[in-house]
Amino acid sequence: AQTVTQSQPEMSVQEAETVTLSCTYDTSESNYYLFWYKQPPSRQMILVIRQEAYKQQNATENRFSVNFQKAAKSFSLKISDSQLGDTAMYFCALLNRDDKIIFGKGTRLHILP
Amino acid sequence: KAGVTQTPRYLIKTRGQQVTLSCSPISGHRSVSWYQQTPGQGLQFLFEYFSETQRNKGNFPGRFSGRQFSNSRSEMNVSTLELGDSALYLCASSKISGGAVDTQYFGPGTRLTVL
């Protein structure tokens, strides 16, 4: 069975600090995608970053980067220089070739002023 | 380019009624997926449509159905509403790459409340 696990239900960090959100997953596929989505209080789900499993290089989008460890099936998100606008629920997601996205339960991140 | 749009944004229904939700994908995106989001169960996959055909279905009862039109717009229908159907229903659209779904982009959701 395919699973996505986010072990940190809630986190708080001070503005400008760096924070890392954890995600582990399980799949029998060799070719898949991993995503981090952000859902702010407005409820709009926004794509933060995407990683293709066949790419060894970790994806980066401005202040957001991932640490993709394929063998360990780990996919953590690092947010550098955190901002108040980063306050949101963050979901880790796995997309296999069967076209179903599996989401983790989410990590609620609070950026404190 | 316009994003995914969903209508209506909010709905209040009573038990036993039926409801239809609409989703317009990003232009050029031919795959539309639907998800139910609740505090208890999180985000759960309902179904995915491509070229007017349902390609994948999650573990939901037959009261939940959908369809896709030739312009890729999709509708989702829930019949005989139950209190437990109260949720945020999210639609996501994507391109198809190599026959499979690519990155999904989400709409703002429809908040359904069943009384």
PDB file of C-alpha atoms in Angstrom:
ATOM      1  CA  ALA A   1       0.000   0.000   0.000  1.00  0.00           C
ATOM      2  CA  GLN A   2       1.124   3.506  -0.715  1.00  0.00           C
ATOM      3  CA  THR A   3       1.361   5.771   2.277  1.00  0.00           C
ATOM      4  CA  VAL A   4       2.560   9.244   3.133  1.00  0.00           C
ATOM      5  CA  THR A   5       3.413  10.078   6.731  1.00  0.00           C
ATOM      6  CA  GLN A   6       3.990  13.491   8.222  1.00  0.00           C
ATOM      7  CA  SER A   7       5.118  13.001  11.798  1.00  0.00           C
ATOM      8  CA  GLN A   8       4.870  16.629  12.921  1.00  0.00           C
ATOM      9  CA  PRO A   9       1.221  17.669  13.338  1.00  0.00           C
ATOM     10  CA  GLU A  10       2.151  21.223  14.330  1.00  0.00           C
ATOM     11  CA  MET A  11       5.245  23.430  14.451  1.00  0.00           C
ATOM     12  CA  SER A  12       6.043  27.006  15.395  1.00  0.00           C
ATOM     13  CA  VAL A  13       9.113  29.026  14.490  1.00  0.00           C
ATOM     14  CA  GLN A  14      10.134  32.648  14.716  1.00  0.00           C
ATOM     15  CA  GLU A  15      10.103  34.814  11.641  1.00  0.00           C
ATOM     16  CA  ALA A  16      13.376  34.678   9.660  1.00  0.00           C
ATOM     17  CA  GLU A  17      14.329  31.290  11.083  1.00  0.00           C
ATOM     18  CA  THR A  18      14.768  28.133   9.041  1.00  0.00           C
ATOM     19  CA  VAL A  19      12.327  25.277   9.524  1.00  0.00           C
ATOM     20  CA  THR A  20      12.257  21.718   8.206  1.00  0.00           C
ATOM     21  CA  LEU A  21       9.082  19.707   7.750  1.00  0.00           C
ATOM     22  CA  SER A  22       9.403  15.934   7.619  1.00  0.00           C
ATOM     23  CA  CYS A  23       7.734  13.472   5.293  1.00  0.00           C
ATOM     24  CA  THR A  24       8.226   9.778   4.712  1.00  0.00           C
ATOM     25  CA  TYR A  25       6.442   7.713   2.142  1.00  0.00           C
ATOM     26  CA  ASP A  26       6.091   4.198   0.907  1.00  0.00           C
ATOM     27  CA  THR A  27       5.577   3.016  -2.646  1.00  0.00           C
ATOM     28  CA  SER A  28       6.573   0.023  -4.720  1.00  0.00           C
ATOM     29  CA  GLU A  29       6.923   2.174  -7.817  1.00  0.00           C
ATOM     30  CA  SER A  30      10.274   3.331  -9.118  1.00  0.00           C
ATOM     31  CA  ASN A  31       8.897   6.266 -11.055  1.00  0.00           C
ATOM     32  CA  TYR A  32       6.797   8.755  -9.143  1.00  0.00           C
ATOM     33  CA  TYR A  33       6.470  12.385  -8.162  1.00  0.00           C
ATOM     34  CA  LEU A  34       6.563  13.993  -4.758  1.00  0.00           C
ATOM     35  CA  PHE A  35       5.057  17.345  -3.892  1.00  0.00           C
ATOM     36  CA  TRP A  36       4.718  19.787  -1.097  1.00  0.00           C
ATOM     37  CA  TYR A  37       1.498  21.764  -1.118  1.00  0.00           C
ATOM     38  CA  LYS A  38       0.652  24.700   1.116  1.00  0.00           C
ATOM     39  CA  GLN A  39      -2.869  25.459   2.304  1.00  0.00           C
ATOM     40  CA  PRO A  40      -3.146  28.846   4.020  1.00  0.00           C
ATOM     41  CA  PRO A  41      -6.216  29.865   6.030  1.00  0.00           C
ATOM     42  CA  SER A  42      -7.857  30.977   2.769  1.00  0.00           C
ATOM     43  CA  ARG A  43      -8.021  27.219   1.986  1.00  0.00           C
ATOM     44  CA  GLN A  44      -6.557  27.506  -1.534  1.00  0.00           C
ATOM     45  CA  MET A  45      -4.114  24.630  -2.029  1.00  0.00           C
ATOM     46  CA  ILE A  46      -0.925  25.977  -3.560  1.00  0.00           C
ATOM     47  CA  LEU A  47       1.914  23.956  -5.059  1.00  0.00           C
ATOM     48  CA  VAL A  48       5.169  24.747  -3.271  1.00  0.00           C
ATOM     49  CA  ILE A  49       7.640  22.380  -4.869  1.00  0.00           C
ATOM     50  CA  ARG A  50       7.823  19.218  -6.911  1.00  0.00           C
ATOM     51  CA  GLN A  51      10.397  16.437  -7.180  1.00  0.00           C
ATOM     52  CA  GLU A  52      10.624  13.697  -9.792  1.00  0.00           C
ATOM     53  CA  ALA A  53      11.873  10.448  -8.275  1.00  0.00           C
ATOM     54  CA  TYR A  54      14.312   9.769 -11.105  1.00  0.00           C
ATOM     55  CA  LYS A  55      16.114  13.062 -10.485  1.00  0.00           C
ATOM     56  CA  GLN A  56      18.828  12.864  -7.851  1.00  0.00           C
ATOM     57  CA  GLN A  57      19.169  16.621  -7.579  1.00  0.00           C
ATOM     58  CA  ASN A  58      17.033  18.146  -4.862  1.00  0.00           C
ATOM     59  CA  ALA A  59      14.404  20.601  -6.088  1.00  0.00           C
ATOM     60  CA  THR A  60      14.621  24.244  -5.056  1.00  0.00           C
ATOM     61  CA  GLU A  61      12.164  27.109  -5.396  1.00  0.00           C
ATOM     62  CA  ASN A  62      13.460  30.352  -3.935  1.00  0.00           C
ATOM     63  CA  ARG A  63      13.339  29.943  -0.125  1.00  0.00           C
ATOM     64  CA  PHE A  64      11.934  26.423  -0.380  1.00  0.00           C
ATOM     65  CA  SER A  65      14.094  23.370  -0.908  1.00  0.00           C
ATOM     66  CA  VAL A  66      13.746  19.652  -0.368  1.00  0.00           C
ATOM     67  CA  ASN A  67      15.981  16.910   0.908  1.00  0.00           C
ATOM     68  CA  PHE A  68      14.996  13.881  -1.158  1.00  0.00           C
ATOM     69  CA  GLN A  69      16.417  10.589   0.082  1.00  0.00           C
ATOM     70  CA  LYS A  70      15.022   7.956  -2.270  1.00  0.00           C
ATOM     71  CA  ALA A  71      16.485   4.921  -0.563  1.00  0.00           C
ATOM     72  CA  ALA A  72      15.174   6.062   2.800  1.00  0.00           C
ATOM     73  CA  LYS A  73      11.875   7.175   1.222  1.00  0.00           C
ATOM     74  CA  SER A  74      12.184  10.534   2.871  1.00  0.00           C
ATOM     75  CA  PHE A  75      11.167  13.900   1.446  1.00  0.00           C
ATOM     76  CA  SER A  76      11.614  16.840   3.806  1.00  0.00           C
ATOM     77  CA  LEU A  77      10.877  20.482   3.065  1.00  0.00           C
ATOM     78  CA  LYS A  78      13.164  23.256   4.243  1.00  0.00           C
ATOM     79  CA  ILE A  79      11.894  26.810   4.436  1.00  0.00           C
ATOM     80  CA  SER A  80      14.649  29.383   4.790  1.00  0.00           C
ATOM     81  CA  ASP A  81      14.183  32.921   6.109  1.00  0.00           C
ATOM     82  CA  SER A  82      10.612  32.100   7.083  1.00  0.00           C
ATOM     83  CA  GLN A  83       7.981  34.803   6.641  1.00  0.00           C
ATOM     84  CA  LEU A  84       4.615  35.438   8.264  1.00  0.00           C
ATOM     85  CA  GLY A  85       2.962  34.536   4.969  1.00  0.00           C
ATOM     86  CA  ASP A  86       4.381  31.034   5.243  1.00  0.00           C
ATOM     87  CA  THR A  87       1.876  30.299   8.009  1.00  0.00           C
ATOM     88  CA  ALA A  88      -0.249  27.482   6.606  1.00  0.00           C
ATOM     89  CA  MET A  89      -0.945  23.779   6.617  1.00  0.00           C
ATOM     90  CA  TYR A  90       1.680  21.941   4.584  1.00  0.00           C
ATOM     91  CA  PHE A  91       0.880  18.670   2.860  1.00  0.00           C
ATOM     92  CA  CYS A  92       3.342  16.186   1.489  1.00  0.00           C
ATOM     93  CA  ALA A  93       1.952  14.215  -1.457  1.00  0.00           C
ATOM     94  CA  LEU A  94       2.927  11.220  -3.584  1.00  0.00           C
ATOM     95  CA  LEU A  95       1.793  10.737  -7.183  1.00  0.00           C
ATOM     96  CA  ASN A  96       2.328   7.354  -8.742  1.00  0.00           C
ATOM     97  CA  ARG A  97       1.770   6.312 -12.320  1.00  0.00           C
ATOM     98  CA  ASP A  98      -1.702   5.134 -11.313  1.00  0.00           C
ATOM     99  CA  ASP A  99      -2.569   8.817 -11.196  1.00  0.00           C
ATOM    100  CA  LYS A 100      -3.860   8.928  -7.625  1.00  0.00           C
ATOM    101  CA  ILE A 101      -2.309  11.458  -5.331  1.00  0.00           C
ATOM    102  CA  ILE A 102      -1.859  10.274  -1.767  1.00  0.00           C
ATOM    103  CA  PHE A 103      -1.626  13.076   0.782  1.00  0.00           C
ATOM    104  CA  GLY A 104      -0.141  13.065   4.243  1.00  0.00           C
ATOM    105  CA  LYS A 105      -2.183  14.333   7.191  1.00  0.00           C
ATOM    106  CA  GLY A 106      -0.417  17.674   7.080  1.00  0.00           C
ATOM    107  CA  THR A 107       1.786  19.803   9.307  1.00  0.00           C
ATOM    108  CA  ARG A 108       0.359  23.036  10.625  1.00  0.00           C
ATOM    109  CA  LEU A 109       3.142  25.617  10.560  1.00  0.00           C
ATOM    110  CA  HIS A 110       2.957  28.854  12.545  1.00  0.00           C
ATOM    111  CA  ILE A 111       5.440  31.618  11.815  1.00  0.00           C
ATOM    112  CA  LEU A 112       5.651  33.865  14.861  1.00  0.00           C
ATOM    113  CA  PRO A 113       6.477  37.582  14.652  1.00  0.00           C
TER     114      PRO A 113
ATOM    115  CA  LYS B   1      -3.561  32.060 -17.448  1.00  0.00           C
ATOM    116  CA  ALA B   2      -6.632  31.641 -15.283  1.00  0.00           C
ATOM    117  CA  GLY B   3      -6.470  29.074 -12.516  1.00  0.00           C
ATOM    118  CA  VAL B   4      -8.858  26.310 -11.620  1.00  0.00           C
ATOM    119  CA  THR B   5     -12.283  27.659 -10.769  1.00  0.00           C
ATOM    120  CA  GLN B   6     -14.951  25.976  -8.701  1.00  0.00           C
ATOM    121  CA  THR B   7     -18.563  26.927  -8.234  1.00  0.00           C
ATOM    122  CA  PRO B   8     -20.282  27.463  -5.974  1.00  0.00           C
ATOM    123  CA  ARG B   9     -17.834  28.360  -3.222  1.00  0.00           C
ATOM    124  CA  TYR B  10     -20.280  27.608  -0.434  1.00  0.00           C
ATOM    125  CA  LEU B  11     -23.348  25.387  -0.224  1.00  0.00           C
ATOM    126  CA  ILE B  12     -25.759  24.518   2.531  1.00  0.00           C
ATOM    127  CA  LYS B  13     -27.998  21.520   2.010  1.00  0.00           C
ATOM    128  CA  THR B  14     -30.140  19.265   4.163  1.00  0.00           C
ATOM    129  CA  ARG B  15     -29.911  15.532   4.580  1.00  0.00           C
ATOM    130  CA  GLY B  16     -31.402  13.563   1.724  1.00  0.00           C
ATOM    131  CA  GLN B  17     -30.916  16.278  -0.866  1.00  0.00           C
ATOM    132  CA  GLN B  18     -28.516  16.058  -3.749  1.00  0.00           C
ATOM    133  CA  VAL B  19     -25.861  18.525  -4.847  1.00  0.00           C
ATOM    134  CA  THR B  20     -23.828  19.250  -7.971  1.00  0.00           C
ATOM    135  CA  LEU B  21     -20.444  20.949  -7.844  1.00  0.00           C
ATOM    136  CA  SER B  22     -18.659  22.356 -10.860  1.00  0.00           C
ATOM    137  CA  CYS B  23     -15.001  22.661 -11.783  1.00  0.00           C
ATOM    138  CA  SER B  24     -13.358  24.432 -14.708  1.00  0.00           C
ATOM    139  CA  PRO B  25      -9.742  23.385 -15.251  1.00  0.00           C
ATOM    140  CA  ILE B  26      -6.817  25.477 -16.337  1.00  0.00           C
ATOM    141  CA  SER B  27      -6.876  25.979 -20.085  1.00  0.00           C
ATOM    142  CA  GLY B  28      -5.081  23.090 -21.763  1.00  0.00           C
ATOM    143  CA  HIS B  29      -5.445  20.761 -18.800  1.00  0.00           C
ATOM    144  CA  ARG B  30      -7.480  17.711 -19.710  1.00  0.00           C
ATOM    145  CA  SER B  31      -7.374  15.775 -16.461  1.00  0.00           C
ATOM    146  CA  VAL B  32      -9.611  16.721 -13.561  1.00  0.00           C
ATOM    147  CA  SER B  33      -9.478  15.099 -10.141  1.00  0.00           C
ATOM    148  CA  TRP B  34     -11.763  15.551  -7.168  1.00  0.00           C
ATOM    149  CA  TYR B  35     -10.873  15.332  -3.481  1.00  0.00           C
ATOM    150  CA  GLN B  36     -12.788  15.498  -0.231  1.00  0.00           C
ATOM    151  CA  GLN B  37     -11.127  17.242   2.682  1.00  0.00           C
ATOM    152  CA  THR B  38     -12.366  16.812   6.251  1.00  0.00           C
ATOM    153  CA  PRO B  39     -10.645  17.472   9.582  1.00  0.00           C
ATOM    154  CA  GLY B  40     -10.898  13.819  10.548  1.00  0.00           C
ATOM    155  CA  GLN B  41      -9.987  12.039   7.327  1.00  0.00           C
ATOM    156  CA  GLY B  42      -7.779  14.635   5.696  1.00  0.00           C
ATOM    157  CA  LEU B  43      -7.600  14.757   1.921  1.00  0.00           C
ATOM    158  CA  GLN B  44      -9.141  11.790   0.185  1.00  0.00           C
ATOM    159  CA  PHE B  45      -9.189  11.071  -3.537  1.00  0.00           C
ATOM    160  CA  LEU B  46     -12.662  10.765  -5.059  1.00  0.00           C
ATOM    161  CA  PHE B  47     -12.103  10.255  -8.786  1.00  0.00           C
ATOM    162  CA  GLU B  48     -10.195  11.423 -11.835  1.00  0.00           C
ATOM    163  CA  TYR B  49     -11.500  12.165 -15.321  1.00  0.00           C
ATOM    164  CA  PHE B  50      -9.695  12.427 -18.604  1.00  0.00           C
ATOM    165  CA  SER B  51     -11.267  12.755 -22.042  1.00  0.00           C
ATOM    166  CA  GLU B  52     -14.741  12.454 -20.539  1.00  0.00           C
ATOM    167  CA  THR B  53     -13.869   9.078 -19.002  1.00  0.00           C
ATOM    168  CA  GLN B  54     -13.413   8.192 -15.365  1.00  0.00           C
ATOM    169  CA  ARG B  55      -9.961   6.651 -15.150  1.00  0.00           C
ATOM    170  CA  ASN B  56      -9.594   6.267 -11.398  1.00  0.00           C
ATOM    171  CA  LYS B  57     -11.906   6.098  -8.444  1.00  0.00           C
ATOM    172  CA  GLY B  58     -11.319   6.285  -4.722  1.00  0.00           C
ATOM    173  CA  ASN B  59     -13.122   4.394  -1.989  1.00  0.00           C
ATOM    174  CA  PHE B  60     -16.362   6.323  -1.829  1.00  0.00           C
ATOM    175  CA  PRO B  61     -19.934   5.037  -2.086  1.00  0.00           C
ATOM    176  CA  GLY B  62     -21.886   5.182  -5.307  1.00  0.00           C
ATOM    177  CA  ARG B  63     -23.700   8.297  -4.066  1.00  0.00           C
ATOM    178  CA  PHE B  64     -20.639  10.163  -5.254  1.00  0.00           C
ATOM    179  CA  SER B  65     -20.443  10.457  -9.006  1.00  0.00           C
ATOM    180  CA  GLY B  66     -18.969  12.725 -11.586  1.00  0.00           C
ATOM    181  CA  ARG B  67     -18.631  13.477 -15.205  1.00  0.00           C
ATOM    182  CA  GLN B  68     -16.475  15.435 -17.573  1.00  0.00           C
ATOM    183  CA  PHE B  69     -17.532  17.377 -20.614  1.00  0.00           C
ATOM    184  CA  SER B  70     -15.821  17.741 -23.966  1.00  0.00           C
ATOM    185  CA  ASN B  71     -14.346  21.100 -22.893  1.00  0.00           C
ATOM    186  CA  SER B  72     -12.744  19.315 -19.888  1.00  0.00           C
ATOM    187  CA  ARG B  73     -15.043  20.990 -17.376  1.00  0.00           C
ATOM    188  CA  SER B  74     -16.183  18.557 -14.724  1.00  0.00           C
ATOM    189  CA  GLU B  75     -19.092  18.182 -12.369  1.00  0.00           C
ATOM    190  CA  MET B  76     -19.380  16.159  -9.226  1.00  0.00           C
ATOM    191  CA  ASN B  77     -22.699  14.980  -7.831  1.00  0.00           C
ATOM    192  CA  VAL B  78     -23.553  13.709  -4.394  1.00  0.00           C
ATOM    193  CA  SER B  79     -26.993  12.183  -3.958  1.00  0.00           C
ATOM    194  CA  THR B  80     -28.895  11.476  -0.752  1.00  0.00           C
ATOM    195  CA  LEU B  81     -26.668  13.722   1.302  1.00  0.00           C
ATOM    196  CA  GLU B  82     -25.573  12.621   4.758  1.00  0.00           C
ATOM    197  CA  LEU B  83     -24.238  14.725   7.612  1.00  0.00           C
ATOM    198  CA  GLY B  84     -20.828  13.148   7.086  1.00  0.00           C
ATOM    199  CA  ASP B  85     -20.636  14.568   3.577  1.00  0.00           C
ATOM    200  CA  SER B  86     -19.975  18.006   5.036  1.00  0.00           C
ATOM    201  CA  ALA B  87     -16.508  18.840   3.764  1.00  0.00           C
ATOM    202  CA  LEU B  88     -14.368  20.978   1.533  1.00  0.00           C
ATOM    203  CA  TYR B  89     -14.446  19.525  -1.977  1.00  0.00           C
ATOM    204  CA  LEU B  90     -11.359  20.312  -3.988  1.00  0.00           C
ATOM    205  CA  CYS B  91     -10.919  20.011  -7.699  1.00  0.00           C
ATOM    206  CA  ALA B  92      -7.489  19.788  -9.327  1.00  0.00           C
ATOM    207  CA  SER B  93      -6.505  19.911 -12.959  1.00  0.00           C
ATOM    208  CA  SER B  94      -3.385  18.733 -14.698  1.00  0.00           C
ATOM    209  CA  LYS B  95      -1.818  18.045 -18.015  1.00  0.00           C
ATOM    210  CA  ILE B  96      -1.258  14.504 -19.134  1.00  0.00           C
ATOM    211  CA  SER B  97       2.384  13.586 -19.608  1.00  0.00           C
ATOM    212  CA  GLY B  98       3.294  10.224 -21.070  1.00  0.00           C
ATOM    213  CA  GLY B  99      -0.230   9.021 -20.470  1.00  0.00           C
ATOM    214  CA  ALA B 100      -0.144   9.865 -16.787  1.00  0.00           C
ATOM    215  CA  VAL B 101      -1.262  12.760 -14.645  1.00  0.00           C
ATOM    216  CA  ASP B 102       1.315  15.514 -14.192  1.00  0.00           C
ATOM    217  CA  THR B 103       1.446  18.139 -11.451  1.00  0.00           C
ATOM    218  CA  GLN B 104      -2.023  18.934 -10.130  1.00  0.00           C
ATOM    219  CA  TYR B 105      -3.186  22.497  -9.584  1.00  0.00           C
ATOM    220  CA  PHE B 106      -6.046  23.035  -7.197  1.00  0.00           C
ATOM    221  CA  GLY B 107      -9.097  25.230  -7.205  1.00  0.00           C
ATOM    222  CA  PRO B 108     -10.307  27.164  -4.160  1.00  0.00           C
ATOM    223  CA  GLY B 109     -12.776  24.454  -3.209  1.00  0.00           C
ATOM    224  CA  THR B 110     -16.478  24.244  -2.481  1.00  0.00           C
ATOM    225  CA  ARG B 111     -17.437  24.209   1.178  1.00  0.00           C
ATOM    226  CA  LEU B 112     -20.465  21.928   1.556  1.00  0.00           C
ATOM    227  CA  THR B 113     -22.425  21.937   4.783  1.00  0.00           C
ATOM    228  CA  VAL B 114     -25.125  19.315   5.285  1.00  0.00           C
ATOM    229  CA  LEU B 115     -27.689  20.084   8.000  1.00  0.00           C
TER     230      LEU B 115
END
